[in-house]
Structures are given as structure tokens and as C-alpha cells.
PDB file of C-alpha atoms in Angstrom:
ATOM      1  CA  UNK A  11       0.029  -0.031   0.151  1.00 80.00           C
ATOM      2  CA  UNK A  12       1.067   3.736  -0.552  1.00 97.00           C
ATOM      3  CA  UNK A  13       2.431   5.504   2.456  1.00 98.00           C
ATOM      4  CA  UNK A  14       1.765   9.214   2.975  1.00 98.00           C
ATOM      5  CA  UNK A  15       4.341  10.917   5.164  1.00 98.00           C
ATOM      6  CA  UNK A  16       2.423  13.981   6.793  1.00 98.00           C
ATOM      7  CA  UNK A  17       4.525  16.762   8.321  1.00 98.00           C
ATOM      8  CA  UNK A  18       2.334  18.872  10.309  1.00 98.00           C
ATOM      9  CA  UNK A  19      -0.687  17.416  12.212  1.00 97.00           C
ATOM     10  CA  UNK A  20      -2.703  20.722  12.644  1.00 96.00           C
ATOM     11  CA  UNK A  21      -6.154  21.339  10.874  1.00 96.00           C
ATOM     12  CA  UNK A  22      -5.076  20.500   7.179  1.00 98.00           C
ATOM     13  CA  UNK A  23      -2.772  17.886   8.428  1.00 98.00           C
ATOM     14  CA  UNK A  24      -5.171  15.735  10.412  1.00 98.00           C
ATOM     15  CA  UNK A  25      -7.862  16.142   8.175  1.00 98.00           C
ATOM     16  CA  UNK A  26      -5.877  14.833   4.998  1.00 98.00           C
ATOM     17  CA  UNK A  27      -4.700  12.033   7.258  1.00 98.00           C
ATOM     18  CA  UNK A  28      -8.305  11.042   8.208  1.00 98.00           C
ATOM     19  CA  UNK A  29      -9.292  11.084   4.489  1.00 98.00           C
ATOM     20  CA  UNK A  30      -6.490   9.105   3.315  1.00 98.00           C
ATOM     21  CA  UNK A  31      -6.938   6.284   5.997  1.00 98.00           C
ATOM     22  CA  UNK A  32     -10.384   6.163   4.903  1.00 98.00           C
ATOM     23  CA  UNK A  33      -9.333   5.602   1.525  1.00 98.00           C
ATOM     24  CA  UNK A  34      -7.042   2.751   2.004  1.00 98.00           C
ATOM     25  CA  UNK A  35      -3.510   4.784   2.607  1.00 98.00           C
ATOM     26  CA  UNK A  36      -1.027   4.194   5.183  1.00 98.00           C
ATOM     27  CA  UNK A  37      -0.267   7.300   6.908  1.00 98.00           C
ATOM     28  CA  UNK A  38       2.695   8.444   8.947  1.00 98.00           C
ATOM     29  CA  UNK A  39       2.081  11.648  10.843  1.00 98.00           C
ATOM     30  CA  UNK A  40       4.428  14.172  12.277  1.00 98.00           C
ATOM     31  CA  UNK A  41       4.584  17.605  14.239  1.00 97.00           C
ATOM     32  CA  UNK A  42       7.117  19.853  15.757  1.00 94.00           C
ATOM     33  CA  UNK A  43       6.304  18.715  19.303  1.00 94.00           C
ATOM     34  CA  UNK A  44       6.827  14.888  18.961  1.00 96.00           C
ATOM     35  CA  UNK A  45       5.101  11.759  18.373  1.00 97.00           C
ATOM     36  CA  UNK A  46       3.805  11.391  22.028  1.00 97.00           C
ATOM     37  CA  UNK A  47       1.563  14.433  21.426  1.00 97.00           C
ATOM     38  CA  UNK A  48      -0.214  12.950  18.734  1.00 98.00           C
ATOM     39  CA  UNK A  49      -1.280   9.620  20.558  1.00 97.00           C
ATOM     40  CA  UNK A  50      -5.016  10.681  20.471  1.00 97.00           C
ATOM     41  CA  UNK A  51      -5.030  11.335  16.738  1.00 98.00           C
ATOM     42  CA  UNK A  52      -3.184   8.404  15.756  1.00 98.00           C
ATOM     43  CA  UNK A  53      -5.562   6.256  17.873  1.00 98.00           C
ATOM     44  CA  UNK A  54      -8.483   7.756  16.219  1.00 98.00           C
ATOM     45  CA  UNK A  55      -6.990   7.053  12.906  1.00 98.00           C
ATOM     46  CA  UNK A  56      -6.331   3.499  13.727  1.00 98.00           C
ATOM     47  CA  UNK A  57      -4.102   0.594  12.620  1.00 98.00           C
ATOM     48  CA  UNK A  58      -2.978   2.348   9.176  1.00 98.00           C
ATOM     49  CA  UNK A  59      -1.636   5.488  10.955  1.00 98.00           C
ATOM     50  CA  UNK A  60       1.312   5.761  13.586  1.00 98.00           C
ATOM     51  CA  UNK A  61       3.106   8.925  14.486  1.00 98.00           C
ATOM     52  CA  UNK A  62       6.795   9.880  13.697  1.00 98.00           C
ATOM     53  CA  UNK A  63       9.100  12.663  13.796  1.00 98.00           C
ATOM     54  CA  UNK A  64       9.342  14.659  10.770  1.00 98.00           C
ATOM     55  CA  UNK A  65      12.711  13.151   9.503  1.00 98.00           C
ATOM     56  CA  UNK A  66      10.878   9.813  10.136  1.00 98.00           C
ATOM     57  CA  UNK A  67       7.596  10.758   8.488  1.00 98.00           C
ATOM     58  CA  UNK A  68       9.660  11.980   5.363  1.00 98.00           C
ATOM     59  CA  UNK A  69      11.579   9.063   4.972  1.00 98.00           C
ATOM     60  CA  UNK A  70       8.527   6.527   5.122  1.00 98.00           C
ATOM     61  CA  UNK A  71       6.435   8.232   2.774  1.00 98.00           C
ATOM     62  CA  UNK A  72       6.101   7.519  -0.881  1.00 98.00           C
ATOM     63  CA  UNK A  73       5.358  10.893  -1.095  1.00 98.00           C
ATOM     64  CA  UNK A  74       4.719  13.737   1.391  1.00 98.00           C
ATOM     65  CA  UNK A  75       2.253  16.500   2.529  1.00 98.00           C
ATOM     66  CA  UNK A  76       4.006  19.556   3.980  1.00 98.00           C
ATOM     67  CA  UNK A  77       1.430  21.585   6.043  1.00 98.00           C
ATOM     68  CA  UNK A  78       3.191  23.552   8.592  1.00 97.00           C
ATOM     69  CA  UNK A  79       3.285  27.218   9.167  1.00 97.00           C
ATOM     70  CA  UNK A  80       5.119  29.066   6.386  1.00 97.00           C
ATOM     71  CA  UNK A  81       7.345  30.762   8.864  1.00 97.00           C
ATOM     72  CA  UNK A  82       8.648  26.944   9.589  1.00 97.00           C
ATOM     73  CA  UNK A  83       9.139  25.738   6.244  1.00 97.00           C
ATOM     74  CA  UNK A  84      12.974  25.873   6.539  1.00 97.00           C
ATOM     75  CA  UNK A  85      12.515  23.343   8.993  1.00 97.00           C
ATOM     76  CA  UNK A  86      11.536  20.739   6.780  1.00 98.00           C
ATOM     77  CA  UNK A  87      13.837  17.769   6.339  1.00 98.00           C
ATOM     78  CA  UNK A  88      15.292  18.284   2.973  1.00 98.00           C
ATOM     79  CA  UNK A  89      17.525  14.560   2.841  1.00 98.00           C
ATOM     80  CA  UNK A  90      14.780  12.227   3.554  1.00 98.00           C
ATOM     81  CA  UNK A  91      12.343  14.119   0.689  1.00 98.00           C
ATOM     82  CA  UNK A  92      15.021  14.090  -1.937  1.00 98.00           C
ATOM     83  CA  UNK A  93      13.651  12.659  -5.110  1.00 98.00           C
ATOM     84  CA  UNK A  94       9.912  12.378  -3.955  1.00 98.00           C
ATOM     85  CA  UNK A  95       6.691  14.287  -4.878  1.00 98.00           C
ATOM     86  CA  UNK A  96       5.816  16.981  -2.070  1.00 99.00           C
ATOM     87  CA  UNK A  97       2.440  18.313  -1.517  1.00 98.00           C
ATOM     88  CA  UNK A  98       2.522  21.795  -0.368  1.00 98.00           C
ATOM     89  CA  UNK A  99      -0.398  23.206   1.434  1.00 98.00           C
ATOM     90  CA  UNK A 100       1.240  26.614   2.768  1.00 96.00           C
ATOM     91  CA  UNK A 101      -0.565  29.934   2.916  1.00 97.00           C
ATOM     92  CA  UNK A 102       1.220  32.939   3.884  1.00 97.00           C
ATOM     93  CA  UNK A 103      -0.238  34.759   6.893  1.00 97.00           C
ATOM     94  CA  UNK A 104       2.105  37.736   7.582  1.00 97.00           C
ATOM     95  CA  UNK A 105       0.468  38.338  11.044  1.00 97.00           C
ATOM     96  CA  UNK A 106       1.606  34.847  11.848  1.00 96.00           C
ATOM     97  CA  UNK A 107       4.760  34.523   9.803  1.00 97.00           C
ATOM     98  CA  UNK A 108       6.127  38.002   9.738  1.00 97.00           C
ATOM     99  CA  UNK A 109       6.815  40.061   6.655  1.00 97.00           C
ATOM    100  CA  UNK A 110       8.276  38.111   3.850  1.00 97.00           C
ATOM    101  CA  UNK A 111       9.400  40.834   1.189  1.00 97.00           C
ATOM    102  CA  UNK A 112       9.669  38.400  -1.509  1.00 97.00           C
ATOM    103  CA  UNK A 113       5.953  37.230  -1.340  1.00 97.00           C
ATOM    104  CA  UNK A 114       4.647  40.926  -0.733  1.00 96.00           C
ATOM    105  CA  UNK A 115       6.475  42.288  -3.946  1.00 96.00           C
ATOM    106  CA  UNK A 116       5.233  39.121  -5.788  1.00 96.00           C
ATOM    107  CA  UNK A 117       8.867  37.895  -6.739  1.00 97.00           C
ATOM    108  CA  UNK A 118       8.018  34.202  -5.745  1.00 97.00           C
ATOM    109  CA  UNK A 119       5.205  32.227  -4.111  1.00 98.00           C
ATOM    110  CA  UNK A 120       4.623  30.113  -0.803  1.00 98.00           C
ATOM    111  CA  UNK A 121       5.307  27.000  -2.814  1.00 98.00           C
ATOM    112  CA  UNK A 122       8.295  28.629  -4.751  1.00 98.00           C
ATOM    113  CA  UNK A 123       9.672  29.157  -1.415  1.00 98.00           C
ATOM    114  CA  UNK A 124       9.439  25.532  -0.326  1.00 98.00           C
ATOM    115  CA  UNK A 125      10.883  24.227  -4.071  1.00 98.00           C
ATOM    116  CA  UNK A 126      13.922  26.106  -3.381  1.00 98.00           C
ATOM    117  CA  UNK A 127      14.508  24.637   0.139  1.00 98.00           C
ATOM    118  CA  UNK A 128      14.019  21.213  -1.099  1.00 98.00           C
ATOM    119  CA  UNK A 129      16.041  21.445  -4.512  1.00 98.00           C
ATOM    120  CA  UNK A 130      15.766  17.619  -5.113  1.00 98.00           C
ATOM    121  CA  UNK A 131      12.038  17.325  -4.588  1.00 98.00           C
ATOM    122  CA  UNK A 132       9.102  17.919  -6.716  1.00 98.00           C
ATOM    123  CA  UNK A 133       6.858  20.284  -5.160  1.00 98.00           C
ATOM    124  CA  UNK A 134       3.111  20.811  -5.959  1.00 98.00           C
ATOM    125  CA  UNK A 135       0.479  22.848  -4.672  1.00 98.00           C
ATOM    126  CA  UNK A 136      -2.480  21.253  -2.951  1.00 98.00           C
ATOM    127  CA  UNK A 137      -5.055  21.594  -0.366  1.00 98.00           C
ATOM    128  CA  UNK A 138      -4.330  25.392   0.602  1.00 98.00           C
ATOM    129  CA  UNK A 139      -7.431  26.917  -0.639  1.00 98.00           C
ATOM    130  CA  UNK A 140     -10.111  24.861   1.172  1.00 98.00           C
ATOM    131  CA  UNK A 141     -11.312  24.808   4.725  1.00 98.00           C
ATOM    132  CA  UNK A 142      -9.774  22.120   6.697  1.00 98.00           C
ATOM    133  CA  UNK A 143     -13.133  20.822   7.739  1.00 97.00           C
ATOM    134  CA  UNK A 144     -14.160  20.609   4.266  1.00 98.00           C
ATOM    135  CA  UNK A 145     -11.478  18.120   2.895  1.00 98.00           C
ATOM    136  CA  UNK A 146     -13.434  15.272   4.428  1.00 98.00           C
ATOM    137  CA  UNK A 147     -16.949  16.895   3.957  1.00 98.00           C
ATOM    138  CA  UNK A 148     -17.472  18.368   0.307  1.00 98.00           C
ATOM    139  CA  UNK A 149     -15.859  15.558  -1.746  1.00 98.00           C
ATOM    140  CA  UNK A 150     -18.300  13.945  -4.160  1.00 98.00           C
ATOM    141  CA  UNK A 151     -18.144  10.935  -6.835  1.00 98.00           C
ATOM    142  CA  UNK A 152     -16.337  11.425 -10.079  1.00 97.00           C
ATOM    143  CA  UNK A 153     -18.909  13.127 -12.569  1.00 96.00           C
ATOM    144  CA  UNK A 154     -21.099  14.308 -10.070  1.00 98.00           C
ATOM    145  CA  UNK A 155     -22.787  17.679 -11.282  1.00 97.00           C
ATOM    146  CA  UNK A 156     -21.170  21.013  -9.933  1.00 97.00           C
ATOM    147  CA  UNK A 157     -18.466  19.032  -8.243  1.00 98.00           C
ATOM    148  CA  UNK A 158     -16.318  21.206  -6.490  1.00 98.00           C
ATOM    149  CA  UNK A 159     -12.350  21.826  -7.718  1.00 98.00           C
ATOM    150  CA  UNK A 160      -9.344  22.605  -6.209  1.00 98.00           C
ATOM    151  CA  UNK A 161      -6.237  23.993  -8.047  1.00 98.00           C
ATOM    152  CA  UNK A 162      -2.744  22.524  -8.165  1.00 98.00           C
ATOM    153  CA  UNK A 163       0.598  23.702  -9.846  1.00 98.00           C
ATOM    154  CA  UNK A 164       4.154  22.203 -10.013  1.00 98.00           C
ATOM    155  CA  UNK A 165       7.150  22.459 -12.310  1.00 98.00           C
ATOM    156  CA  UNK A 166       6.870  18.678 -12.367  1.00 98.00           C
ATOM    157  CA  UNK A 167       3.976  17.017 -14.465  1.00 98.00           C
ATOM    158  CA  UNK A 168       4.197  13.985 -12.512  1.00 98.00           C
ATOM    159  CA  UNK A 169       3.935  15.949  -9.086  1.00 98.00           C
ATOM    160  CA  UNK A 170       0.688  17.750 -10.370  1.00 98.00           C
ATOM    161  CA  UNK A 171      -0.801  14.484 -11.661  1.00 98.00           C
ATOM    162  CA  UNK A 172      -0.569  12.774  -8.461  1.00 98.00           C
ATOM    163  CA  UNK A 173      -2.243  15.702  -6.946  1.00 98.00           C
ATOM    164  CA  UNK A 174      -5.078  15.432  -9.207  1.00 98.00           C
ATOM    165  CA  UNK A 175      -5.415  11.893  -8.631  1.00 98.00           C
ATOM    166  CA  UNK A 176      -5.580  12.443  -4.956  1.00 98.00           C
ATOM    167  CA  UNK A 177      -8.019  14.929  -5.401  1.00 98.00           C
ATOM    168  CA  UNK A 178     -10.357  12.758  -7.207  1.00 98.00           C
ATOM    169  CA  UNK A 179      -9.926   9.962  -4.690  1.00 98.00           C
ATOM    170  CA  UNK A 180     -11.100  12.733  -2.053  1.00 98.00           C
ATOM    171  CA  UNK A 181     -14.210  13.757  -4.422  1.00 98.00           C
ATOM    172  CA  UNK A 182     -12.892  16.765  -6.245  1.00 98.00           C
ATOM    173  CA  UNK A 183     -11.954  17.831  -9.839  1.00 98.00           C
ATOM    174  CA  UNK A 184      -8.875  19.570 -10.415  1.00 98.00           C
ATOM    175  CA  UNK A 185      -7.776  22.618 -12.291  1.00 98.00           C
ATOM    176  CA  UNK A 186      -3.851  22.579 -13.165  1.00 98.00           C
ATOM    177  CA  UNK A 187      -2.679  26.302 -12.954  1.00 98.00           C
ATOM    178  CA  UNK A 188       0.696  25.525 -14.586  1.00 98.00           C
ATOM    179  CA  UNK A 189       4.008  26.043 -13.383  1.00 98.00           C
ATOM    180  CA  UNK A 190       4.831  26.899  -9.419  1.00 98.00           C
ATOM    181  CA  UNK A 191       5.312  30.577 -10.632  1.00 97.00           C
ATOM    182  CA  UNK A 192       1.577  30.752 -11.246  1.00 98.00           C
ATOM    183  CA  UNK A 193       0.426  29.096  -7.861  1.00 98.00           C
ATOM    184  CA  UNK A 194      -0.228  32.886  -6.202  1.00 98.00           C
ATOM    185  CA  UNK A 195      -3.365  32.709  -8.249  1.00 98.00           C
ATOM    186  CA  UNK A 196      -4.687  30.266  -5.419  1.00 98.00           C
ATOM    187  CA  UNK A 197      -3.092  31.913  -2.633  1.00 97.00           C
ATOM    188  CA  UNK A 198      -4.793  33.917   0.104  1.00 96.00           C
ATOM    189  CA  UNK A 199      -6.986  36.867  -0.657  1.00 96.00           C
ATOM    190  CA  UNK A 200      -7.388  35.880  -4.249  1.00 97.00           C
ATOM    191  CA  UNK A 201     -10.930  35.234  -5.785  1.00 98.00           C
ATOM    192  CA  UNK A 202     -10.177  31.380  -5.497  1.00 98.00           C
ATOM    193  CA  UNK A 203      -9.427  31.319  -2.105  1.00 98.00           C
ATOM    194  CA  UNK A 204     -11.377  29.281   0.626  1.00 97.00           C
ATOM    195  CA  UNK A 205     -14.733  29.257  -1.286  1.00 97.00           C
ATOM    196  CA  UNK A 206     -16.552  26.700  -2.953  1.00 98.00           C
ATOM    197  CA  UNK A 207     -16.149  26.402  -6.630  1.00 98.00           C
ATOM    198  CA  UNK A 208     -16.742  24.220  -9.502  1.00 98.00           C
ATOM    199  CA  UNK A 209     -14.174  23.657 -12.264  1.00 98.00           C
ATOM    200  CA  UNK A 210     -15.548  26.590 -14.660  1.00 98.00           C
ATOM    201  CA  UNK A 211     -15.903  28.941 -11.584  1.00 98.00           C
ATOM    202  CA  UNK A 212     -12.438  28.052 -10.234  1.00 98.00           C
ATOM    203  CA  UNK A 213     -10.900  28.991 -13.780  1.00 98.00           C
ATOM    204  CA  UNK A 214     -12.571  32.244 -13.718  1.00 98.00           C
ATOM    205  CA  UNK A 215     -11.766  33.243 -10.394  1.00 98.00           C
ATOM    206  CA  UNK A 216      -7.986  31.934 -11.056  1.00 98.00           C
ATOM    207  CA  UNK A 217      -8.059  34.363 -14.338  1.00 98.00           C
ATOM    208  CA  UNK A 218      -9.543  37.368 -12.000  1.00 97.00           C
ATOM    209  CA  UNK A 219      -6.626  37.100  -9.440  1.00 97.00           C
ATOM    210  CA  UNK A 220      -4.081  39.899  -8.789  1.00 96.00           C
ATOM    211  CA  UNK A 221      -0.410  39.306  -8.422  1.00 94.00           C
ATOM    212  CA  UNK A 222       0.024  41.551  -5.624  1.00 92.00           C
ATOM    213  CA  UNK A 223      -2.469  42.365  -2.678  1.00 85.00           C
TER     214      UNK A 223
END
């Protein structure tokens, strides 16, 4: 079975883990405070899940989901993720993360920062513009009329394709924005951020996004 290494066990990480084990994935989940703080969550998730350190989760995963506060992205282990696809859920909240001029000026994206930190990994944007609780409640079967859509972006087609497959399994259609340089279109405060939208609506909202806020 495929194992997902999840680095970050907050709202998004725990919800991705819940849906993943429901679908039959094995999950190794971690946070910055240590595996012993995840006992309750792992008990809830059941036998397909175990807690670990971030480095252990990165090493165990066939691919990884990084879902930590953006200010901590440099703490993500580099070596264990080399050659792997990494799904980045990060968003820039300057009130929490501090001002990052390269983001304020539109010189890079949140996922671009992570890709720079993980030069041997294949980073793809995912799950950043949906409320965490809706990850497990809003999915519907393939072909459902007005099915909710989520966006991805990556410099690696195989990484974007993996996100699209995962989205479909979770119950969502996919809009591929293109390269990571375009992933700003689905970042915080843009029209597509944390609203329910189908594929056509998402494409329209992406087209209306402003590069800087």
C-alpha cells in the first residue's frame, strides 16, 4: 500500500490523514512537538496510521504532504524528501509568519519558497484553498454535477498528476494552473481562496487574481 508522510498535524494535516486512511492509505504523521503528542489522533485514525518525527515521516512516505506554518518551512527535512513528490499546503499569513518581502512584492510564491528549500524534491501545490473541515465533507464521486474543484501547480507534471489523482480520490475535480510561478493565483486573499467552486468557476476566479495584494 502507498504510504503518505504528513509533516504537520494541524487542521489540514489531520484532515488529510483522516480521509487518506479512509481510502486505504497508510499514514505516518508528525509535528514539531514530538510523536507522543499525537497519541490521541493516531488512536482515532486506527491501525493504518502511526506517529513519528518529521524526518521519519519524510523517509517513510512514498510521497509527502507538508502542512506547517510558512514561517517554519526551513525546518522541513531535506534529505529524506530527495526525489519525492511533496504536496505543499502552505499559505502566507503575514500576521503569523512575519513579513516576507519576496511574497509581498510578487517575486516568488509560497510553494516556490518550499521548492527552493527542497531542490531535489518535486513540489506541487495542493489543499491550500479549502477549509480544513471541508476536506472530509465536500468530496463527491467523479462525474457529480457541479462537483467542487481544487487547484494545483508544479514544475513537474508527474507531481501535478499525483495531486490530481489524490483530489479525485478525495472527491474533487482538478484545475492545473501550470508552473509553481503561477500558484500565487490560488493563494490567500485571491478570488479562488477558500470558497466552494466548480471547475468553470475556479478557472474564472484564477483568471481574475491579482499578482500582489
